[in-house]
PDB file of C-alpha atoms in Angstrom:
ATOM      1  CA  MET A 289       0.018   0.028  -0.004  1.00 90.00           C
ATOM      2  CA  LYS A 290       1.282   3.475  -0.957  1.00 96.00           C
ATOM      3  CA  GLN A 291       2.172   5.552   2.085  1.00 98.00           C
ATOM      4  CA  ASN A 292       2.899   9.268   2.564  1.00 98.00           C
ATOM      5  CA  TRP A 293       6.260  10.535   3.767  1.00 99.00           C
ATOM      6  CA  ALA A 294       7.613  13.780   5.111  1.00 99.00           C
ATOM      7  CA  VAL A 295      11.389  14.443   4.895  1.00 99.00           C
ATOM      8  CA  VAL A 296      12.919  16.893   7.402  1.00 99.00           C
ATOM      9  CA  GLY A 297      16.163  18.282   6.117  1.00 98.00           C
ATOM     10  CA  MET A 298      16.949  18.929   2.440  1.00 98.00           C
ATOM     11  CA  GLY A 299      20.737  18.875   2.559  1.00 96.00           C
ATOM     12  CA  TYR A 300      23.268  16.723   0.668  1.00 94.00           C
ATOM     13  CA  ILE A 301      21.563  13.391   1.598  1.00 96.00           C
ATOM     14  CA  PHE A 302      18.048  14.521   0.667  1.00 98.00           C
ATOM     15  CA  PRO A 303      18.137  13.219  -2.988  1.00 97.00           C
ATOM     16  CA  ARG A 304      18.890   9.689  -1.778  1.00 97.00           C
ATOM     17  CA  HIS A 305      15.804   9.726   0.442  1.00 98.00           C
ATOM     18  CA  ARG A 306      13.584  11.297  -2.196  1.00 98.00           C
ATOM     19  CA  ASP A 307      14.624   8.672  -4.762  1.00 98.00           C
ATOM     20  CA  ALA A 308      14.312   5.790  -2.291  1.00 98.00           C
ATOM     21  CA  ILE A 309      10.713   6.858  -1.386  1.00 98.00           C
ATOM     22  CA  ALA A 310       9.929   6.738  -5.129  1.00 98.00           C
ATOM     23  CA  HIS A 311      11.729   3.450  -5.410  1.00 98.00           C
ATOM     24  CA  ILE A 312       9.407   1.712  -2.932  1.00 98.00           C
ATOM     25  CA  GLY A 313       6.338   3.260  -4.593  1.00 98.00           C
ATOM     26  CA  ASP A 314       5.505   5.681  -1.776  1.00 98.00           C
ATOM     27  CA  ASN A 315       4.693   9.399  -1.934  1.00 98.00           C
ATOM     28  CA  LEU A 316       6.817  12.290  -0.692  1.00 98.00           C
ATOM     29  CA  LEU A 317       4.011  14.454   0.653  1.00 98.00           C
ATOM     30  CA  LEU A 318       5.917  17.061   2.690  1.00 98.00           C
ATOM     31  CA  THR A 319       9.385  18.545   3.041  1.00 98.00           C
ATOM     32  CA  CYS A 320      10.764  20.774   5.781  1.00 98.00           C
ATOM     33  CA  ASP A 321      14.037  22.757   5.846  1.00 98.00           C
ATOM     34  CA  ILE A 322      15.063  25.976   7.476  1.00 98.00           C
ATOM     35  CA  ASN A 323      16.505  27.240   4.135  1.00 97.00           C
ATOM     36  CA  ALA A 324      13.617  28.807   2.230  1.00 98.00           C
ATOM     37  CA  THR A 325      15.648  28.824  -0.984  1.00 98.00           C
ATOM     38  CA  LYS A 326      15.300  25.024  -1.178  1.00 98.00           C
ATOM     39  CA  GLN A 327      11.560  25.574  -1.527  1.00 98.00           C
ATOM     40  CA  PRO A 328      10.423  23.328   1.295  1.00 98.00           C
ATOM     41  CA  ASP A 329       6.772  22.955   2.187  1.00 98.00           C
ATOM     42  CA  PHE A 330       7.627  24.149   5.726  1.00 98.00           C
ATOM     43  CA  ILE A 331      10.598  26.036   7.103  1.00 98.00           C
ATOM     44  CA  ASP A 332       9.461  25.515  10.736  1.00 98.00           C
ATOM     45  CA  PHE A 333       9.496  21.882  12.032  1.00 98.00           C
ATOM     46  CA  ASN A 334       6.926  22.552  14.770  1.00 98.00           C
ATOM     47  CA  GLU A 335       4.645  24.306  12.370  1.00 98.00           C
ATOM     48  CA  MET A 336       4.745  21.236  10.075  1.00 98.00           C
ATOM     49  CA  LEU A 337       3.923  18.904  13.044  1.00 98.00           C
ATOM     50  CA  GLU A 338       0.824  20.933  13.927  1.00 98.00           C
ATOM     51  CA  SER A 339      -0.419  21.383  10.329  1.00 98.00           C
ATOM     52  CA  GLU A 340      -3.459  19.560   8.932  1.00 98.00           C
ATOM     53  CA  ARG A 341      -1.301  18.362   6.045  1.00 98.00           C
ATOM     54  CA  PHE A 342       0.919  16.475   8.462  1.00 98.00           C
ATOM     55  CA  GLU A 343      -1.986  14.398   9.577  1.00 98.00           C
ATOM     56  CA  ALA A 344      -1.873  12.560   6.277  1.00 98.00           C
ATOM     57  CA  VAL A 345       1.783  11.639   6.741  1.00 98.00           C
ATOM     58  CA  ASP A 346       2.525   7.981   7.625  1.00 98.00           C
ATOM     59  CA  ASN A 347       6.297   8.074   7.901  1.00 98.00           C
ATOM     60  CA  VAL A 348       8.985  10.736   8.514  1.00 99.00           C
ATOM     61  CA  ALA A 349      12.605  10.715   7.454  1.00 99.00           C
ATOM     62  CA  ILE A 350      14.916  12.755   9.592  1.00 98.00           C
ATOM     63  CA  CYS A 351      17.913  14.143   7.700  1.00 98.00           C
ATOM     64  CA  THR A 352      18.849  17.061   9.928  1.00 98.00           C
ATOM     65  CA  PRO A 353      22.085  17.830  11.858  1.00 98.00           C
ATOM     66  CA  ASN A 354      22.964  14.997  14.245  1.00 98.00           C
ATOM     67  CA  TYR A 355      22.173  16.809  17.480  1.00 98.00           C
ATOM     68  CA  LEU A 356      18.546  17.297  16.360  1.00 98.00           C
ATOM     69  CA  HIS A 357      17.968  13.672  15.522  1.00 98.00           C
ATOM     70  CA  VAL A 358      16.592  12.375  18.831  1.00 98.00           C
ATOM     71  CA  PRO A 359      14.468  15.390  19.672  1.00 98.00           C
ATOM     72  CA  MET A 360      12.896  15.322  16.204  1.00 98.00           C
ATOM     73  CA  VAL A 361      12.365  11.592  16.319  1.00 98.00           C
ATOM     74  CA  LYS A 362      10.557  11.883  19.640  1.00 98.00           C
ATOM     75  CA  ALA A 363       8.385  14.715  18.374  1.00 98.00           C
ATOM     76  CA  CYS A 364       7.257  12.656  15.313  1.00 98.00           C
ATOM     77  CA  LEU A 365       6.630   9.542  17.421  1.00 98.00           C
ATOM     78  CA  ALA A 366       4.419  11.650  19.665  1.00 98.00           C
ATOM     79  CA  LYS A 367       2.333  12.399  16.619  1.00 98.00           C
ATOM     80  CA  GLY A 368       1.930   8.728  15.927  1.00 98.00           C
ATOM     81  CA  LYS A 369       4.340   8.536  12.932  1.00 98.00           C
ATOM     82  CA  ARG A 370       6.909   5.895  12.105  1.00 98.00           C
ATOM     83  CA  VAL A 371      10.406   7.367  11.682  1.00 98.00           C
ATOM     84  CA  LEU A 372      13.475   6.558   9.623  1.00 98.00           C
ATOM     85  CA  CYS A 373      16.475   8.567  10.954  1.00 98.00           C
ATOM     86  CA  GLU A 374      19.763   9.198   9.266  1.00 98.00           C
ATOM     87  CA  LYS A 375      22.988   8.059  11.035  1.00 98.00           C
ATOM     88  CA  PRO A 376      24.067   8.511  13.709  1.00 98.00           C
ATOM     89  CA  LEU A 377      20.760   7.959  15.478  1.00 98.00           C
ATOM     90  CA  GLY A 378      22.145  10.162  18.306  1.00 98.00           C
ATOM     91  CA  ILE A 379      25.460  11.519  19.618  1.00 96.00           C
ATOM     92  CA  SER A 380      25.177  10.091  23.139  1.00 96.00           C
ATOM     93  CA  VAL A 381      24.354   6.724  24.622  1.00 97.00           C
ATOM     94  CA  GLU A 382      21.797   8.281  27.012  1.00 97.00           C
ATOM     95  CA  GLU A 383      19.647   9.922  24.347  1.00 97.00           C
ATOM     96  CA  VAL A 384      19.540   6.817  22.174  1.00 98.00           C
ATOM     97  CA  GLU A 385      18.602   4.710  25.196  1.00 97.00           C
ATOM     98  CA  SER A 386      15.462   6.881  25.575  1.00 97.00           C
ATOM     99  CA  LEU A 387      14.020   5.765  22.222  1.00 98.00           C
ATOM    100  CA  PRO A 388      11.630   2.873  21.860  1.00 98.00           C
ATOM    101  CA  ASN A 389      12.480  -0.508  20.223  1.00 98.00           C
ATOM    102  CA  ASP A 390       8.963  -1.337  19.108  1.00 98.00           C
ATOM    103  CA  GLY A 391       9.361  -0.926  15.341  1.00 97.00           C
ATOM    104  CA  SER A 392       8.334   2.692  15.285  1.00 98.00           C
ATOM    105  CA  VAL A 393      11.860   4.079  14.733  1.00 98.00           C
ATOM    106  CA  PHE A 394      14.776   2.781  12.616  1.00 98.00           C
ATOM    107  CA  CYS A 395      18.175   4.126  11.737  1.00 98.00           C
ATOM    108  CA  VAL A 396      19.901   4.419   8.353  1.00 98.00           C
ATOM    109  CA  LEU A 397      23.169   2.382   8.512  1.00 97.00           C
ATOM    110  CA  GLN A 398      23.124   1.344   4.887  1.00 97.00           C
ATOM    111  CA  LEU A 399      26.624  -0.033   4.789  1.00 95.00           C
ATOM    112  CA  ARG A 400      25.341  -3.183   6.477  1.00 95.00           C
ATOM    113  CA  LYS A 401      23.993  -4.106   3.040  1.00 93.00           C
ATOM    114  CA  LYS A 402      27.581  -4.740   2.049  1.00 92.00           C
ATOM    115  CA  LEU A 403      28.371  -7.171   4.903  1.00 92.00           C
ATOM    116  CA  PRO A 404      29.764 -10.499   3.770  1.00 86.00           C
ATOM    117  CA  LYS A 405      27.294 -13.340   3.979  1.00 82.00           C
ATOM    118  CA  GLU A 406      29.752 -15.492   5.796  1.00 80.00           C
ATOM    119  CA  ILE A 407      33.195 -14.853   7.333  1.00 79.00           C
ATOM    120  CA  LEU A 408      35.510 -16.830   9.524  1.00 84.00           C
ATOM    121  CA  ILE A 409      36.686 -15.057  12.630  1.00 90.00           C
ATOM    122  CA  PRO A 410      40.039 -13.575  11.581  1.00 93.00           C
ATOM    123  CA  ASP A 411      43.233 -13.162  13.544  1.00 95.00           C
ATOM    124  CA  LYS A 412      43.791  -9.594  12.405  1.00 96.00           C
ATOM    125  CA  VAL A 413      41.740  -6.758  10.945  1.00 97.00           C
ATOM    126  CA  VAL A 414      43.145  -3.463   9.592  1.00 97.00           C
ATOM    127  CA  MET A 415      40.534  -0.761   9.145  1.00 97.00           C
ATOM    128  CA  ARG A 416      41.621   2.230   6.992  1.00 97.00           C
ATOM    129  CA  MET A 417      39.258   5.059   6.246  1.00 96.00           C
ATOM    130  CA  ASN A 418      40.259   8.381   4.625  1.00 96.00           C
ATOM    131  CA  PHE A 419      37.797  10.941   3.230  1.00 94.00           C
ATOM    132  CA  HIS A 420      37.957  14.158   1.346  1.00 94.00           C
ATOM    133  CA  ARG A 421      35.807  16.992   2.547  1.00 93.00           C
ATOM    134  CA  ASP A 422      35.796  20.652   1.347  1.00 91.00           C
ATOM    135  CA  ASP A 423      35.900  23.736   3.529  1.00 90.00           C
ATOM    136  CA  SER A 424      32.130  23.799   3.907  1.00 91.00           C
ATOM    137  CA  TYR A 425      32.257  20.602   5.924  1.00 92.00           C
ATOM    138  CA  TRP A 426      34.306  22.435   8.620  1.00 92.00           C
ATOM    139  CA  SER A 427      32.445  25.755   8.455  1.00 91.00           C
ATOM    140  CA  GLY A 428      28.986  24.170   8.836  1.00 93.00           C
ATOM    141  CA  TRP A 429      27.419  22.027  11.560  1.00 95.00           C
ATOM    142  CA  LYS A 430      29.540  18.965  10.681  1.00 94.00           C
ATOM    143  CA  GLY A 431      32.604  20.870  11.839  1.00 91.00           C
ATOM    144  CA  ASP A 432      31.033  21.710  15.181  1.00 93.00           C
ATOM    145  CA  ILE A 433      31.622  18.753  17.519  1.00 92.00           C
ATOM    146  CA  THR A 434      28.699  19.729  19.726  1.00 94.00           C
ATOM    147  CA  LYS A 435      26.296  19.398  16.789  1.00 96.00           C
ATOM    148  CA  SER A 436      27.888  16.464  14.797  1.00 95.00           C
ATOM    149  CA  GLY A 437      29.575  14.467  17.577  1.00 94.00           C
ATOM    150  CA  GLY A 438      32.831  14.953  15.600  1.00 92.00           C
ATOM    151  CA  VAL A 439      34.219  12.762  12.791  1.00 92.00           C
ATOM    152  CA  LEU A 440      34.056   9.599  14.836  1.00 94.00           C
ATOM    153  CA  PHE A 441      30.277   9.880  14.988  1.00 95.00           C
ATOM    154  CA  ASN A 442      29.631  11.697  11.709  1.00 94.00           C
ATOM    155  CA  LEU A 443      31.817   9.533   9.473  1.00 94.00           C
ATOM    156  CA  GLY A 444      33.191   6.730  11.586  1.00 95.00           C
ATOM    157  CA  ILE A 445      29.852   5.332  12.787  1.00 97.00           C
ATOM    158  CA  HIS A 446      29.289   3.373   9.535  1.00 97.00           C
ATOM    159  CA  TYR A 447      32.620   1.600   9.726  1.00 97.00           C
ATOM    160  CA  PHE A 448      32.588   0.745  13.432  1.00 98.00           C
ATOM    161  CA  ASP A 449      29.079  -0.584  12.989  1.00 97.00           C
ATOM    162  CA  TYR A 450      30.364  -2.744  10.144  1.00 96.00           C
ATOM    163  CA  LEU A 451      33.216  -3.973  12.352  1.00 96.00           C
ATOM    164  CA  LEU A 452      30.898  -4.897  15.181  1.00 97.00           C
ATOM    165  CA  ASN A 453      28.662  -6.865  12.839  1.00 95.00           C
ATOM    166  CA  ILE A 454      31.641  -8.932  11.738  1.00 94.00           C
ATOM    167  CA  LEU A 455      33.317  -9.519  15.072  1.00 95.00           C
ATOM    168  CA  GLY A 456      30.560  -9.110  17.704  1.00 95.00           C
ATOM    169  CA  ASP A 457      30.287  -6.894  20.743  1.00 96.00           C
ATOM    170  CA  ASN A 458      32.900  -8.332  23.066  1.00 96.00           C
ATOM    171  CA  TYR A 459      35.778  -5.904  22.614  1.00 97.00           C
ATOM    172  CA  GLU A 460      38.527  -4.206  24.621  1.00 98.00           C
ATOM    173  CA  ILE A 461      40.089  -0.873  23.705  1.00 98.00           C
ATOM    174  CA  MET A 462      43.870  -1.292  23.857  1.00 97.00           C
ATOM    175  CA  TRP A 463      44.921   2.273  22.977  1.00 96.00           C
ATOM    176  CA  LYS A 464      43.528   5.254  21.093  1.00 95.00           C
ATOM    177  CA  THR A 465      44.381   8.768  20.060  1.00 92.00           C
ATOM    178  CA  LYS A 466      42.042  11.728  20.536  1.00 82.00           C
ATOM    179  CA  VAL A 467      40.753  13.136  17.254  1.00 83.00           C
ATOM    180  CA  GLU A 468      43.182  15.742  16.006  1.00 78.00           C
ATOM    181  CA  ASN A 469      41.729  18.580  13.931  1.00 80.00           C
ATOM    182  CA  LYS A 470      44.188  20.876  12.247  1.00 77.00           C
ATOM    183  CA  ASN A 471      44.006  22.857   8.974  1.00 79.00           C
ATOM    184  CA  ASN A 472      40.776  21.134   7.882  1.00 83.00           C
ATOM    185  CA  THR A 473      42.049  17.646   8.564  1.00 89.00           C
ATOM    186  CA  ALA A 474      41.195  15.101  11.200  1.00 92.00           C
ATOM    187  CA  ARG A 475      42.833  11.911  12.389  1.00 92.00           C
ATOM    188  CA  ALA A 476      41.958   9.220  14.932  1.00 94.00           C
ATOM    189  CA  GLU A 477      43.617   5.876  15.331  1.00 95.00           C
ATOM    190  CA  GLY A 478      43.955   3.015  17.799  1.00 97.00           C
ATOM    191  CA  ASN A 479      43.790  -0.695  18.551  1.00 98.00           C
ATOM    192  CA  LEU A 480      41.098  -2.976  19.842  1.00 98.00           C
ATOM    193  CA  THR A 481      40.794  -6.699  20.497  1.00 98.00           C
ATOM    194  CA  PHE A 482      37.683  -8.743  19.855  1.00 97.00           C
ATOM    195  CA  GLY A 483      38.511 -11.994  21.659  1.00 96.00           C
ATOM    196  CA  ASN A 484      41.570 -13.267  19.836  1.00 96.00           C
ATOM    197  CA  THR A 485      41.154 -10.884  16.930  1.00 97.00           C
ATOM    198  CA  GLU A 486      43.464  -7.816  16.817  1.00 98.00           C
ATOM    199  CA  VAL A 487      41.990  -4.749  15.174  1.00 98.00           C
ATOM    200  CA  SER A 488      43.833  -1.510  14.201  1.00 98.00           C
ATOM    201  CA  TYR A 489      41.946   1.447  12.847  1.00 97.00           C
ATOM    202  CA  LEU A 490      42.733   4.708  11.177  1.00 96.00           C
ATOM    203  CA  LEU A 491      40.028   7.286  10.467  1.00 95.00           C
ATOM    204  CA  SER A 492      41.114  10.489   8.750  1.00 94.00           C
ATOM    205  CA  ILE A 493      40.001  13.439   6.654  1.00 94.00           C
ATOM    206  CA  ASP A 494      43.061  14.291   4.549  1.00 93.00           C
ATOM    207  CA  LYS A 495      43.013  15.621   1.031  1.00 91.00           C
ATOM    208  CA  SER A 496      46.651  14.666   0.558  1.00 91.00           C
ATOM    209  CA  LEU A 497      45.778  10.991   0.801  1.00 92.00           C
ATOM    210  CA  ASP A 498      43.590   8.939  -1.517  1.00 93.00           C
ATOM    211  CA  ILE A 499      40.039   8.205  -0.599  1.00 94.00           C
ATOM    212  CA  GLU A 500      39.962   4.810   1.117  1.00 96.00           C
ATOM    213  CA  ARG A 501      37.380   2.633   2.772  1.00 96.00           C
ATOM    214  CA  THR A 502      39.007  -0.703   3.303  1.00 96.00           C
ATOM    215  CA  PHE A 503      38.998  -3.545   5.695  1.00 95.00           C
ATOM    216  CA  LYS A 504      41.989  -5.884   5.454  1.00 95.00           C
ATOM    217  CA  ILE A 505      40.790  -9.165   7.032  1.00 94.00           C
ATOM    218  CA  ASP A 506      43.755 -11.442   7.391  1.00 93.00           C
ATOM    219  CA  ASP A 507      45.011 -11.706   3.808  1.00 90.00           C
ATOM    220  CA  SER A 508      41.813 -10.458   2.107  1.00 91.00           C
ATOM    221  CA  THR A 509      40.863  -6.909   1.479  1.00 93.00           C
ATOM    222  CA  ILE A 510      37.257  -5.562   1.308  1.00 93.00           C
ATOM    223  CA  ASN A 511      36.975  -2.226  -0.504  1.00 95.00           C
ATOM    224  CA  LEU A 512      33.713  -0.785   0.670  1.00 93.00           C
ATOM    225  CA  SER A 513      33.761   2.182  -1.675  1.00 91.00           C
ATOM    226  CA  ASP A 514      36.051   4.483  -3.512  1.00 87.00           C
ATOM    227  CA  LYS A 515      33.405   7.107  -4.227  1.00 87.00           C
ATOM    228  CA  GLU A 516      33.589  10.640  -2.858  1.00 86.00           C
ATOM    229  CA  ASN A 517      30.654   9.977  -0.614  1.00 89.00           C
ATOM    230  CA  LEU A 518      29.286   6.642   0.664  1.00 91.00           C
ATOM    231  CA  SER A 519      25.756   7.791  -0.229  1.00 89.00           C
ATOM    232  CA  LEU A 520      26.698   7.515  -3.893  1.00 87.00           C
ATOM    233  CA  GLU A 521      26.684   3.777  -3.523  1.00 90.00           C
ATOM    234  CA  ASP A 522      22.857   4.047  -3.720  1.00 92.00           C
ATOM    235  CA  LEU A 523      22.151   1.763  -0.804  1.00 96.00           C
ATOM    236  CA  HIS A 524      19.341   3.837   0.777  1.00 97.00           C
ATOM    237  CA  LYS A 525      16.777   2.109  -1.430  1.00 97.00           C
ATOM    238  CA  PHE A 526      17.442  -1.207   0.346  1.00 97.00           C
ATOM    239  CA  VAL A 527      16.941   0.544   3.750  1.00 98.00           C
ATOM    240  CA  TYR A 528      13.610   1.827   2.579  1.00 98.00           C
ATOM    241  CA  GLU A 529      12.589  -1.616   1.286  1.00 98.00           C
ATOM    242  CA  ASP A 530      13.238  -2.999   4.778  1.00 98.00           C
ATOM    243  CA  PHE A 531      11.408  -0.196   6.412  1.00 98.00           C
ATOM    244  CA  LYS A 532       8.322  -0.762   4.369  1.00 97.00           C
ATOM    245  CA  ASN A 533       8.426  -4.375   5.359  1.00 97.00           C
ATOM    246  CA  GLY A 534       8.648  -3.531   9.020  1.00 97.00           C
ATOM    247  CA  LYS A 535      12.364  -4.342   9.340  1.00 97.00           C
ATOM    248  CA  GLY A 536      15.430  -2.207  10.053  1.00 98.00           C
ATOM    249  CA  ILE A 537      18.012  -1.118  12.600  1.00 98.00           C
ATOM    250  CA  CYS A 538      16.262  -0.297  15.887  1.00 98.00           C
ATOM    251  CA  PRO A 539      17.724   1.948  18.542  1.00 98.00           C
ATOM    252  CA  ALA A 540      19.040  -0.881  20.624  1.00 98.00           C
ATOM    253  CA  ASP A 541      20.913  -2.229  17.526  1.00 98.00           C
ATOM    254  CA  ALA A 542      22.207   1.186  16.569  1.00 98.00           C
ATOM    255  CA  MET A 543      23.373   1.696  20.066  1.00 98.00           C
ATOM    256  CA  ARG A 544      26.133  -0.888  19.634  1.00 98.00           C
ATOM    257  CA  SER A 545      28.234   1.294  17.410  1.00 98.00           C
ATOM    258  CA  ILE A 546      27.217   4.549  19.239  1.00 98.00           C
ATOM    259  CA  LYS A 547      28.505   3.016  22.505  1.00 98.00           C
ATOM    260  CA  LEU A 548      31.797   2.084  20.927  1.00 98.00           C
ATOM    261  CA  VAL A 549      32.379   5.414  19.197  1.00 96.00           C
ATOM    262  CA  ALA A 550      31.463   7.236  22.433  1.00 96.00           C
ATOM    263  CA  GLU A 551      34.192   5.268  24.266  1.00 96.00           C
ATOM    264  CA  LEU A 552      36.732   5.986  21.491  1.00 95.00           C
ATOM    265  CA  LYS A 553      35.800   9.676  21.600  1.00 91.00           C
ATOM    266  CA  LYS A 554      36.545  10.078  25.332  1.00 88.00           C
TER     267      LYS A 554
END
């Protein structure tokens, strides 16, 4: 059955959500963004929630800055809507713990669609992630750690979630560096153990290095993407297919990588 959607936030990721809604045969009924030049239906989130038009909405996609995710999810849930929220679901363990796990809210962690169907527990994993981002990344909300959670949350969450889904949740942090931000670059690295598996990770934003999203698992290398942005892999449509079928990554599941990243960030 065709359902109606509202999308809150019309930034870089918006086209992926718009196209995925069309892909599953649903209708994008309303849009909301504080930037009037994007021609949203509403520029005020609360005004949208109280409007008669919002009553016809079945589902809401939250694509706003990270610090707004949980408050907006809760506001939509209070109106009886199901919610699909962009990653990270939240930027603290406490706020994500406050969300229900009853199928009313799911999180976009589309990289799970690239998980290997079967993998033997390896002896060693090397995780290497390097991204290119322009000056607008640092001058906007993504460069503000209080709004984005920093690069570990904003960019790293996908890859630590992927790691946990290969190796499980029984890990120990051996050593870590604090994220260093200098001249529009960032770098975090460290080591963990998952049982007998040793994991080293490097997460960086550095234009002087090639884009890289690789996991070396023993002698095999998994290249997750060499595109400028992971969203260009067009995996959102699969997340929407799951959502329409009542499946997805609930808050308790999303919490696994949020908890790990929060510990690495300390």
